mmCIF file of C-alpha atoms in Angstrom:
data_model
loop_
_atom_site.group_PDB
_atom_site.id
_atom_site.type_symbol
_atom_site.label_atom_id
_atom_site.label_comp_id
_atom_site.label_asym_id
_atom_site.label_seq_id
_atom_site.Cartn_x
_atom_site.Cartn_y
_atom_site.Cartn_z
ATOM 1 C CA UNK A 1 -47.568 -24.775 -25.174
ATOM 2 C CA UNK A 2 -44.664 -27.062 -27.040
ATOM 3 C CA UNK A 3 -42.498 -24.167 -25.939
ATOM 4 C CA UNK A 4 -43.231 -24.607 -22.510
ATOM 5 C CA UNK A 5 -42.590 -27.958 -22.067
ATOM 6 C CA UNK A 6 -39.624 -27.897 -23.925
ATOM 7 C CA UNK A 7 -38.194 -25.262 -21.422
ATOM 8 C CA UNK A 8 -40.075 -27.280 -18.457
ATOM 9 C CA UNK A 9 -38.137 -30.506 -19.544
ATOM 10 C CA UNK A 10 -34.775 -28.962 -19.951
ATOM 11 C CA UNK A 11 -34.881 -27.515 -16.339
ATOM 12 C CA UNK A 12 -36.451 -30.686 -14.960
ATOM 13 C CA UNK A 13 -33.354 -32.207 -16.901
ATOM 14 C CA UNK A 14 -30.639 -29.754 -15.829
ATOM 15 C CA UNK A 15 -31.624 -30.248 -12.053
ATOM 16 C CA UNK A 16 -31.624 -34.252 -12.359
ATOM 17 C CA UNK A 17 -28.978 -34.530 -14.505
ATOM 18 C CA UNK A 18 -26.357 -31.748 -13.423
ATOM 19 C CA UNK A 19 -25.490 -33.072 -9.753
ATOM 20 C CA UNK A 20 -24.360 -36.283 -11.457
ATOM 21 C CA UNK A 21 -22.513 -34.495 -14.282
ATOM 22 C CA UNK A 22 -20.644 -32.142 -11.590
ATOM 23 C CA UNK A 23 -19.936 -34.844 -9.127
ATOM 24 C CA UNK A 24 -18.369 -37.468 -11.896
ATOM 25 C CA UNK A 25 -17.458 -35.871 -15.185
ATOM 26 C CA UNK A 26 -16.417 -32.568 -14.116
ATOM 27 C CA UNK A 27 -12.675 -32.177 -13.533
ATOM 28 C CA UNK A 28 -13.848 -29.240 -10.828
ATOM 29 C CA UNK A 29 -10.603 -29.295 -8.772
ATOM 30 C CA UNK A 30 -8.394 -29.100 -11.952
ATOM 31 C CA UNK A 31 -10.499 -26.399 -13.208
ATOM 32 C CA UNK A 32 -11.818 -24.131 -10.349
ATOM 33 C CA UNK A 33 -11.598 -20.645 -11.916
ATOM 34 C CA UNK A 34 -13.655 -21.989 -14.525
ATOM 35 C CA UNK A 35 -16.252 -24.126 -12.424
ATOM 36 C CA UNK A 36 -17.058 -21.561 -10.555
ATOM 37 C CA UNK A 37 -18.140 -19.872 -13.966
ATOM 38 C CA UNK A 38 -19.801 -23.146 -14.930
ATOM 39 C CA UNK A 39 -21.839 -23.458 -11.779
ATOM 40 C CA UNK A 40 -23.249 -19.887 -11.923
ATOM 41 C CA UNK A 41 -24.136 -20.029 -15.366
ATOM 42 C CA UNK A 42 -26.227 -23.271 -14.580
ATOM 43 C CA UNK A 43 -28.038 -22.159 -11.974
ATOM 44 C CA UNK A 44 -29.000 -18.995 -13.841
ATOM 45 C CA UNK A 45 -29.999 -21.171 -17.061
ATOM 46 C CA UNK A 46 -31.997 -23.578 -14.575
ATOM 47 C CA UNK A 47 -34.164 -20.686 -13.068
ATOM 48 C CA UNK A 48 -34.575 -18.845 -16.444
ATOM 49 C CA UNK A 49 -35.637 -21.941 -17.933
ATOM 50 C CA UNK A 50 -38.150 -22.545 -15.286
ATOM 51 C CA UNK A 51 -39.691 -18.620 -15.142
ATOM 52 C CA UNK A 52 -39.419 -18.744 -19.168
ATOM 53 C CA UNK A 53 -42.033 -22.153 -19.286
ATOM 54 C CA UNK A 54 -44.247 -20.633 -16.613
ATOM 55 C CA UNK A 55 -44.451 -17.564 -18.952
ATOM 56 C CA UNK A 56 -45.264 -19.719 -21.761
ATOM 57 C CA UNK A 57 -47.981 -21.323 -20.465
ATOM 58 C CA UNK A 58 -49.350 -18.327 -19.314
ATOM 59 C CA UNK A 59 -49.553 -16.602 -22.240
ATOM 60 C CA UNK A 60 -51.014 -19.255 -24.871
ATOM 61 C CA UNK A 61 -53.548 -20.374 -22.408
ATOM 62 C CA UNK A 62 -55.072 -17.618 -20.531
ATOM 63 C CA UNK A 63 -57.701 -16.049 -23.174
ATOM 64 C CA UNK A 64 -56.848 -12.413 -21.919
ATOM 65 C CA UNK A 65 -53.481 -12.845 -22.585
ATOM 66 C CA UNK A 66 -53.276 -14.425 -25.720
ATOM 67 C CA UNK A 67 -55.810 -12.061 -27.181
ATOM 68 C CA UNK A 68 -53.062 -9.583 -26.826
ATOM 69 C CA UNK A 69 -51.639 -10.042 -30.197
ATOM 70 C CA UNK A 70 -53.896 -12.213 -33.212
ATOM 71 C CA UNK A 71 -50.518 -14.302 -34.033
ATOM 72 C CA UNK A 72 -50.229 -15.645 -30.399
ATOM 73 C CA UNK A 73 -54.328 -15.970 -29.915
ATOM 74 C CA UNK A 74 -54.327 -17.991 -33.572
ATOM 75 C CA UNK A 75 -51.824 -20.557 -32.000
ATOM 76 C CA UNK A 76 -53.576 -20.635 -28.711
ATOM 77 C CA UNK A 77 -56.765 -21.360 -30.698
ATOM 78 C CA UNK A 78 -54.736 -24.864 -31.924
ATOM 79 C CA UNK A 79 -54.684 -26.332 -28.547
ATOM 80 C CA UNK A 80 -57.417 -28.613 -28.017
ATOM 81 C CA UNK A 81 -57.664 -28.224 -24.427
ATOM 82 C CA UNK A 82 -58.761 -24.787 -24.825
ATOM 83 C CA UNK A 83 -62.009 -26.305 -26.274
ATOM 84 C CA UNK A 84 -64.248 -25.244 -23.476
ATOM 85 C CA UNK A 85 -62.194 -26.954 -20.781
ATOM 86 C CA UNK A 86 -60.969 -25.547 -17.646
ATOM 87 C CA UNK A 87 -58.021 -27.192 -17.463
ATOM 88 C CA UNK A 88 -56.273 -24.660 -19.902
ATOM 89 C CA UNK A 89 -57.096 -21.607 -18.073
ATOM 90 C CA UNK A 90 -56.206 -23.466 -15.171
ATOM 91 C CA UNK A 91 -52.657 -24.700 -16.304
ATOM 92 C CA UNK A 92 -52.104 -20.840 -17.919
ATOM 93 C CA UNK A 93 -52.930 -19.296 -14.630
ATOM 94 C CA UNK A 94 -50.545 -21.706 -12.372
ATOM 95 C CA UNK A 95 -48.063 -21.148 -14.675
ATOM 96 C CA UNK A 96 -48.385 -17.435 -14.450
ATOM 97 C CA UNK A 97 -48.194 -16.960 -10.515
ATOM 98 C CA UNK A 98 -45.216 -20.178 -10.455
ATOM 99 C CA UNK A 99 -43.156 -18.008 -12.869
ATOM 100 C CA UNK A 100 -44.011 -14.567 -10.581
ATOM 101 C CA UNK A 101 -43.523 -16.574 -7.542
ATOM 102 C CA UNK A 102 -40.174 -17.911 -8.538
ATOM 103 C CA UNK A 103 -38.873 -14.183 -9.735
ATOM 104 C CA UNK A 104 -40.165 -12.612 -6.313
ATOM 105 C CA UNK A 105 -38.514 -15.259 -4.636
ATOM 106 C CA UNK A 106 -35.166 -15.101 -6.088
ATOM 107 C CA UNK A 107 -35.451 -11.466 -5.638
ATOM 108 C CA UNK A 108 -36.199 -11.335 -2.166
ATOM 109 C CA UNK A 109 -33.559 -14.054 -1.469
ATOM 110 C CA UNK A 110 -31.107 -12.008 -3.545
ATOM 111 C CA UNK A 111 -31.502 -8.890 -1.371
ATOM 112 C CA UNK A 112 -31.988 -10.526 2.276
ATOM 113 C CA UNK A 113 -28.614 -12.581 1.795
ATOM 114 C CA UNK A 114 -26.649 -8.906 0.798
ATOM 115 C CA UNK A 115 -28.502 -7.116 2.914
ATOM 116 C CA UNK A 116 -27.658 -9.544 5.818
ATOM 117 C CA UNK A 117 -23.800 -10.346 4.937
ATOM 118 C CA UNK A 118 -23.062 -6.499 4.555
ATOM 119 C CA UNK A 119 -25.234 -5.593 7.900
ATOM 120 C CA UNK A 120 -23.202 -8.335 9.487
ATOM 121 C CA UNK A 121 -19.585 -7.993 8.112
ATOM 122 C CA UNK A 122 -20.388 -4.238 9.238
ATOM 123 C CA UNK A 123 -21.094 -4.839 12.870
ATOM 124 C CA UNK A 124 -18.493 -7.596 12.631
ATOM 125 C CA UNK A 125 -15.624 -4.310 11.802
ATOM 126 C CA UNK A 126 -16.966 -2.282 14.298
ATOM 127 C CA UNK A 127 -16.093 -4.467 17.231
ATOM 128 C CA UNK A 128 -12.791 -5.579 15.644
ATOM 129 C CA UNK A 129 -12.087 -1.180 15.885
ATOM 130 C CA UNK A 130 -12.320 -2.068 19.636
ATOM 131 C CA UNK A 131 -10.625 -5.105 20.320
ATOM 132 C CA UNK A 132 -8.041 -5.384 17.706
ATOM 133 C CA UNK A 133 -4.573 -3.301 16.238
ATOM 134 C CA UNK A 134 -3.504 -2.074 13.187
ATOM 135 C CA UNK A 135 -0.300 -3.803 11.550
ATOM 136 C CA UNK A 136 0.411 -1.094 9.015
ATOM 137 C CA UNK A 137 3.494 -3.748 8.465
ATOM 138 C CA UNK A 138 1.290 -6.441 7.062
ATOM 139 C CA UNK A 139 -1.803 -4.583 6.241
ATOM 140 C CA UNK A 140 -4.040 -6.746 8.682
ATOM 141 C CA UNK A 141 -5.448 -6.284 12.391
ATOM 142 C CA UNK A 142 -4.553 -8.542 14.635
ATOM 143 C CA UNK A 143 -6.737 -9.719 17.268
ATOM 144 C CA UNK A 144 -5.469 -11.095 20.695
ATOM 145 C CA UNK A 145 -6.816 -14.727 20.621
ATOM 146 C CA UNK A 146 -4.894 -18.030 21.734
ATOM 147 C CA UNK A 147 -6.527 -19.457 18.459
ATOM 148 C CA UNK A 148 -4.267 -19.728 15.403
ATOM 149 C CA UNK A 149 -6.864 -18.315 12.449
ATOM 150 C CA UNK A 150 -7.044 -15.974 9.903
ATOM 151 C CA UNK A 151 -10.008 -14.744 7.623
ATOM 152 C CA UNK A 152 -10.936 -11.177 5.239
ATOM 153 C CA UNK A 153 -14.048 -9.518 5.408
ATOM 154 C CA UNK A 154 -14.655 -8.217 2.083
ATOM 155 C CA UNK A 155 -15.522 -4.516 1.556
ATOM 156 C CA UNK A 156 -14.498 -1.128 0.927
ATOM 157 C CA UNK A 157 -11.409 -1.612 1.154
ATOM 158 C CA UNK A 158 -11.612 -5.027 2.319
ATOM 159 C CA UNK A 159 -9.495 -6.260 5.783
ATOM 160 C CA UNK A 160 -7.697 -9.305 6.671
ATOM 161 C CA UNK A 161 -7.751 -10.665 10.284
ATOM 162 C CA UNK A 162 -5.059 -12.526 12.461
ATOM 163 C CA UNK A 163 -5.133 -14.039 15.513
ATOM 164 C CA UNK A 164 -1.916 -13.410 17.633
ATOM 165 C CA UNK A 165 -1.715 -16.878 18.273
ATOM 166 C CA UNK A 166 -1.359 -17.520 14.485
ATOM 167 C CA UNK A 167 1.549 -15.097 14.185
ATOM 168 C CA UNK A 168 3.662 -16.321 16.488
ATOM 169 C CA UNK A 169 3.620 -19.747 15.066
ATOM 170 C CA UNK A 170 3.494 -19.104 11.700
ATOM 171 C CA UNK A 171 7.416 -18.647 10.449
ATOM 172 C CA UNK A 172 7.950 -16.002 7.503
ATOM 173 C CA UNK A 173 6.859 -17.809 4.057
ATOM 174 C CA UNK A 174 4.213 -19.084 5.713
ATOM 175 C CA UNK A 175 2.377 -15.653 6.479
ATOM 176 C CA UNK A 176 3.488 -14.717 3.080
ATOM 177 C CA UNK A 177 1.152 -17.648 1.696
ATOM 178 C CA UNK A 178 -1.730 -17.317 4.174
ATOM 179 C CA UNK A 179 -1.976 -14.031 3.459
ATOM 180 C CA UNK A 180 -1.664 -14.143 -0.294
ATOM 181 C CA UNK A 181 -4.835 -16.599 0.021
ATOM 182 C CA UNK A 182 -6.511 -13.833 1.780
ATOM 183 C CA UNK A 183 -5.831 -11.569 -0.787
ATOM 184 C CA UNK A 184 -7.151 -13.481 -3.524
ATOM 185 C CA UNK A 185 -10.078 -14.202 -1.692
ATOM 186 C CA UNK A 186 -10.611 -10.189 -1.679
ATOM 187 C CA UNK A 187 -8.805 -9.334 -5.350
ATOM 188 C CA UNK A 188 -11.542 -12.173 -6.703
ATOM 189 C CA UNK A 189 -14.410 -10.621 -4.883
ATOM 190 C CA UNK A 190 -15.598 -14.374 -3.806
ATOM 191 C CA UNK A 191 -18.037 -13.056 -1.406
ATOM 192 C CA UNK A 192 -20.082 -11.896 -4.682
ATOM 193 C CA UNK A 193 -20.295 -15.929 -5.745
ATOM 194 C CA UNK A 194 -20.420 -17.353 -2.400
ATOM 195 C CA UNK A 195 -23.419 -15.058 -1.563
ATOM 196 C CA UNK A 196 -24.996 -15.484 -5.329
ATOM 197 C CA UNK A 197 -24.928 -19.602 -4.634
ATOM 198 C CA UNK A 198 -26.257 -18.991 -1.023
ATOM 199 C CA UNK A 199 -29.221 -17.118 -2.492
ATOM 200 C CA UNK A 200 -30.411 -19.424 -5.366
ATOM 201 C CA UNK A 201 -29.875 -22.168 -2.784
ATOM 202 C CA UNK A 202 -32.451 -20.701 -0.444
ATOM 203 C CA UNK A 203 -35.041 -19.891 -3.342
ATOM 204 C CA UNK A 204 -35.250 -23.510 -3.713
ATOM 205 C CA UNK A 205 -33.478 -25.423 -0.784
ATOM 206 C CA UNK A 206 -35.436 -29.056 -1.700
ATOM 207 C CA UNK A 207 -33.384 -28.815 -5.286
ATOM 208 C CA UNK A 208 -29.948 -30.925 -4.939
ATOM 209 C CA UNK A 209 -28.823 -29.057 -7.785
ATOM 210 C CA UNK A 210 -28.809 -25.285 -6.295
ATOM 211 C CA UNK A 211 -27.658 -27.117 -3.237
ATOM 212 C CA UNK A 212 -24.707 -29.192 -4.656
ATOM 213 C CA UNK A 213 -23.623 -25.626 -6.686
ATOM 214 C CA UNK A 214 -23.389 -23.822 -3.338
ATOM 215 C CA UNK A 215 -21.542 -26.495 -1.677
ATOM 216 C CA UNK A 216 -18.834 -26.284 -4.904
ATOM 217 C CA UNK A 217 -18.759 -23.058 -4.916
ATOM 218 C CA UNK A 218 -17.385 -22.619 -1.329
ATOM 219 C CA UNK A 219 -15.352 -25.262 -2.060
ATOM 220 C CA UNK A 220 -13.802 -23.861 -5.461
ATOM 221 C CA UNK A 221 -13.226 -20.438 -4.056
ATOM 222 C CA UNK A 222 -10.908 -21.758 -1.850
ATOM 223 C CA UNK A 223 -8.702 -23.722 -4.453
ATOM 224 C CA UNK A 224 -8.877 -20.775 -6.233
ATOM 225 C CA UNK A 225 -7.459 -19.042 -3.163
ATOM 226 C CA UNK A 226 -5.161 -21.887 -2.711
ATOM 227 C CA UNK A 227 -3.716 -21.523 -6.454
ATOM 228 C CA UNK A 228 -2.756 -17.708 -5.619
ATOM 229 C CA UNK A 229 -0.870 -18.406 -2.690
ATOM 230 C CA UNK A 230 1.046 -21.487 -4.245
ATOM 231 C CA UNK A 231 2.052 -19.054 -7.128
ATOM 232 C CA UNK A 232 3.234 -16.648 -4.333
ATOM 233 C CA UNK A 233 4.604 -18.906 -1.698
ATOM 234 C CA UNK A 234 4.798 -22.614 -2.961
ATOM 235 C CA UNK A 235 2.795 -25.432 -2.112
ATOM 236 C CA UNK A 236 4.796 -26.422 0.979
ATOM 237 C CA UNK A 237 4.495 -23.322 2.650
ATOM 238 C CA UNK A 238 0.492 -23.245 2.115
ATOM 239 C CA UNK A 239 0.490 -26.816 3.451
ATOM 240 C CA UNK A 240 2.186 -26.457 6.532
ATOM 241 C CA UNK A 241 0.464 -23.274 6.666
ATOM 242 C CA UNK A 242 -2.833 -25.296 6.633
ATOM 243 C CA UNK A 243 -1.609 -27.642 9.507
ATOM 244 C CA UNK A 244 -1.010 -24.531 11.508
ATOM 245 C CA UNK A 245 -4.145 -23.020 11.411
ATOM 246 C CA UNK A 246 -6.450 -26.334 11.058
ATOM 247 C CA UNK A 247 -7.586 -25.406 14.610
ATOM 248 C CA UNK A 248 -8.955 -22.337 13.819
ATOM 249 C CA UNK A 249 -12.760 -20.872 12.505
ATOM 250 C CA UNK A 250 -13.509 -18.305 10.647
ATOM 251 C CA UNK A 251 -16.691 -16.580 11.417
ATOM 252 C CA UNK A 252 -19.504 -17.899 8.846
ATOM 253 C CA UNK A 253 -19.792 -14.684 7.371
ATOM 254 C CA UNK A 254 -16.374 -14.646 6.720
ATOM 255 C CA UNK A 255 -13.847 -16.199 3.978
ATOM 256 C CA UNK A 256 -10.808 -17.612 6.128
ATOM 257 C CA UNK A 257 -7.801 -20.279 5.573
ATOM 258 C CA UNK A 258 -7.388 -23.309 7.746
ATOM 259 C CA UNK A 259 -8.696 -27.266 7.113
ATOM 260 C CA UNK A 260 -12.517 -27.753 8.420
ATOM 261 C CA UNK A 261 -12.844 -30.324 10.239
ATOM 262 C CA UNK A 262 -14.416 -32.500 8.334
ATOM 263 C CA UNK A 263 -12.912 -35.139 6.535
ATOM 264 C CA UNK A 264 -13.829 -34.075 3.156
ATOM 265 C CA UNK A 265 -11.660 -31.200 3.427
ATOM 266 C CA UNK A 266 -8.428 -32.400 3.602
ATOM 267 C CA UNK A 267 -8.620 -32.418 -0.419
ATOM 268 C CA UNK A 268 -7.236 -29.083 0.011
ATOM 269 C CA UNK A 269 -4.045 -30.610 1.129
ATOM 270 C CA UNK A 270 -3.985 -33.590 -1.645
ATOM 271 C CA UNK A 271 -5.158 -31.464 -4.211
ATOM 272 C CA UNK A 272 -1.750 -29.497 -3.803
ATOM 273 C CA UNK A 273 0.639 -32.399 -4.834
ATOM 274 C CA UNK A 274 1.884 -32.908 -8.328
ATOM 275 C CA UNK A 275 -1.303 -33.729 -10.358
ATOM 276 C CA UNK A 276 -1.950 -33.669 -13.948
ATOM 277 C CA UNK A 277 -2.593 -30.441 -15.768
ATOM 278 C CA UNK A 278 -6.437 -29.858 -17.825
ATOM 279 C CA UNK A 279 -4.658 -28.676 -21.155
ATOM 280 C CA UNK A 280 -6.514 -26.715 -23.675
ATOM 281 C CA UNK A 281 -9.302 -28.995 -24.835
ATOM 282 C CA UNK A 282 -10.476 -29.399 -21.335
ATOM 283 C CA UNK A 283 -10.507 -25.501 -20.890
ATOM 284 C CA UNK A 284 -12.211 -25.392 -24.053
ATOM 285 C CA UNK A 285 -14.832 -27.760 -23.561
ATOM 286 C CA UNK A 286 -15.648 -26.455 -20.191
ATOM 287 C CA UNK A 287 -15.903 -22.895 -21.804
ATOM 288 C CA UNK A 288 -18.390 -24.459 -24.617
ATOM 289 C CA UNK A 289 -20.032 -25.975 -21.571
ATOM 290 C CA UNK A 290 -20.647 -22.517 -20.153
ATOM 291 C CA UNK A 291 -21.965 -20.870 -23.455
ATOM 292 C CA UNK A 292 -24.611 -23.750 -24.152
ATOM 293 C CA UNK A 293 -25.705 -23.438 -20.745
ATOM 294 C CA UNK A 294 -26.599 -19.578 -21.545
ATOM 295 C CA UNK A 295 -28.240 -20.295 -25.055
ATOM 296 C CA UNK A 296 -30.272 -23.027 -24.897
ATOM 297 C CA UNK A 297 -32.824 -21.720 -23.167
ATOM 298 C CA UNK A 298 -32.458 -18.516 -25.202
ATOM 299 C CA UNK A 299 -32.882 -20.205 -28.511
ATOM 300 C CA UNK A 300 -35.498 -22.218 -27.174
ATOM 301 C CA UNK A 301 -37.222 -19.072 -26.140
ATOM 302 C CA UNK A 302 -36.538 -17.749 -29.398
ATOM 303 C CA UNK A 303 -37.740 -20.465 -31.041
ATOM 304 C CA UNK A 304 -41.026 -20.020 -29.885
ATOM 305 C CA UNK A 305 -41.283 -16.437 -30.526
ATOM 306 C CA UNK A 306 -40.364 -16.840 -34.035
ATOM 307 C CA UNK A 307 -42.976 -19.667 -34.495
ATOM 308 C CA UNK A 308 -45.652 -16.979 -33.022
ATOM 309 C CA UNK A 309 -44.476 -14.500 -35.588
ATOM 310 C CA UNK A 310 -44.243 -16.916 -38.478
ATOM 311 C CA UNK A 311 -47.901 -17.916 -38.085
ATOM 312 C CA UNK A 312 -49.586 -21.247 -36.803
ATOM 313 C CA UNK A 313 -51.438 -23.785 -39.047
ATOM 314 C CA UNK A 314 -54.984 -22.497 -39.880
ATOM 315 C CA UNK A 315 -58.214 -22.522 -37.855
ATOM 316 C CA UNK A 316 -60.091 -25.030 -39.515
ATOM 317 C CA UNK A 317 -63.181 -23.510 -38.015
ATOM 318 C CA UNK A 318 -62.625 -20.157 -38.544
ATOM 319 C CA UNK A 319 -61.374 -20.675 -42.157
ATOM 320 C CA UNK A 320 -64.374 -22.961 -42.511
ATOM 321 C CA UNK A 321 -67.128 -19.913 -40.842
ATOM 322 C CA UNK A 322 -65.111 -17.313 -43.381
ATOM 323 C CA UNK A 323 -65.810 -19.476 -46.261
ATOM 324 C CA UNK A 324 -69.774 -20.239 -45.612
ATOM 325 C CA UNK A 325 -70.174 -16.588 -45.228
ATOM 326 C CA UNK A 326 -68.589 -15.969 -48.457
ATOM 327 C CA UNK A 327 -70.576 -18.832 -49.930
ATOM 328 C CA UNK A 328 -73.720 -17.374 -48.445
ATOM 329 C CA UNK A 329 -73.521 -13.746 -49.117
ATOM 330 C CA UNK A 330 -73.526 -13.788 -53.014
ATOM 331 C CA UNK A 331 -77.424 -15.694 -52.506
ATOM 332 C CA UNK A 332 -78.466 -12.693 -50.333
ATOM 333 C CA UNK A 333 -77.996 -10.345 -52.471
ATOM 334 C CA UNK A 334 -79.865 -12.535 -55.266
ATOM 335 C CA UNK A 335 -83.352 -10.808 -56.200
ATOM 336 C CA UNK A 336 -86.096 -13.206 -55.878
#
């Protein structure tokens, strides 16, 4: 029972508290390699902490359950509100079928938002067979389109798309930089993270946390993206790059370069001038960030487990029936 609300609490606290830590204490765009880590990690300690108190309750106060093992039914026998209440069953049961619930859920999210991307991504290559060319040059098929835009479809092997439009305007270094963005996009297998966010997001869209870490995510995969092609291509190529192609859309499906148009996303742009470095004590803190996140609820779980193996405080009333019949018994067998 204390285990369960400890692990309730510290998922309640990781889904109020986390936005704000992310949004104002988090040097993200600084560190997006490493946020990226962060974010995943949270969401999986969040829903782990969650599943792990439903469990809890579950098993310490439905009888059948705790009667599994004597340790875990003597603790269970502690509670007071098993003392002929309903309310324990009750609370055991709902937290039994929330913690199921959640794992089929994040399951079937899991698999529907593969299953779709690769069904889609797949019909999406088929028609490009059709409509676009090879550039064995470049390693890309172009597609006939007065749009400047470019995106990759990840797969086996992956492809990168350009518009016709975009190579004719684009000049040399350019190209090289929009399509070393691609590249990383595909060498960093973003999809995976992109599509892991998108799924924990729609196990639990009313949560502002799973929301917030699918909105970074996006976000961070294309610094990350951005970083690769600066390192290949300098920052002034990517950012007149970016000007270039801010009229085009990549399909949703898709990863693709250009400037949405939204205001929030010219930080791509700013984010490329001269800004301070994160030296090693930021990497390091966000590291010991990551590994906390992944054993807190572990040790809490452990925790728990240990104190069920260790033994609980004594039934008074048991320990109390044991001794009257041990008090009684040598009188019985007392001859009148």
């Amino acid at each position: 029972m204390i285990a369960a609300l400890i692990l309730g609490s510290y998922a309640l606290l990781l889904a109020l508290l986390g936005p704000r830590l992310l949004t104002r204490a988090w040097p993200s765009e600084r560190l997006p390699r490493l946020s990226v880590v962060m974010l995943q990690v949270m969401t999986c300690s969040f829903l782990t902490a969650a599943a792990t108190a439903g469990l809890a309750l579950g098993l310490t106060l439905v009888d059948t359950l705790s009667r599994v093992d004597p340790q875990i039914d003597r603790c269970a026998d502690q509670l007071p509100i098993n003392d002929d209440s309903p309310v324990g069953p009750f609370l055991g049961w709902f937290g039994l079928v929330a913690a199921a619930a959640l794992l089929l859920r994040v399951g079937f999210c899991m698999t529907a938002t593969f299953f779709s991307a690769w069904r889609t991504r797949r019909k999406h290559i088929a028609i490009l067979r059709i409509l676009a060319r090879a550039d064995d040059e470049l390693g890309v098929l172009v597609l006939e389109h007065d749009e400047p835009g470019c995106y990759c479809l990840p797969g086996r092997p992956g492809t990168i798309v350009i518009t016709s439009s975009a190579l004719t305007r684009l000049s040399p270094p350019q190209l090289g930089a929009v399509l070393a963005h691609e590249r990383a996009h595909l060498t960093g297998r973003h999809h995976f993270a992109v599509a892991f966010a998108h799924a924990i997001h729609r196990t639990a869209p009313r949560i502002r946390l799973l929301a917030l870490v699918e909105q970074e995510t996006r976000r961070l995969v294309e610094f990350i993206a951005d970083d690769a092609a600066v390192r290949r291509s300098g920052a002034a190529a990517l950012v007149s790059a970016l000007a270039v192609l801010s009229g085009g859309n990549a399909p949703g499906f898709a990863l693709g370069i250009g400037i949405d148009r939204r205001p929030a996303a010219s930080s791509r742009v700013t984010r490329l001038s001269p800004h301070r470095k994160v030296g090693r004590r930021g990497l390091a803190l966000g590291a010991l960030g990551s590994a906390l996140l992944i054993i807190i609820p572990l040790v809490l779980a452990l925790v728990s487990v240990a104190t069920v193996i260790h033994g609980c405080p004594p039934d008074k009333d048991g320990d109390a029936s044991s001794t009257s019949a041990a008090v009684e018994t040598p009188f019985s067998r007392t001859s009148p």
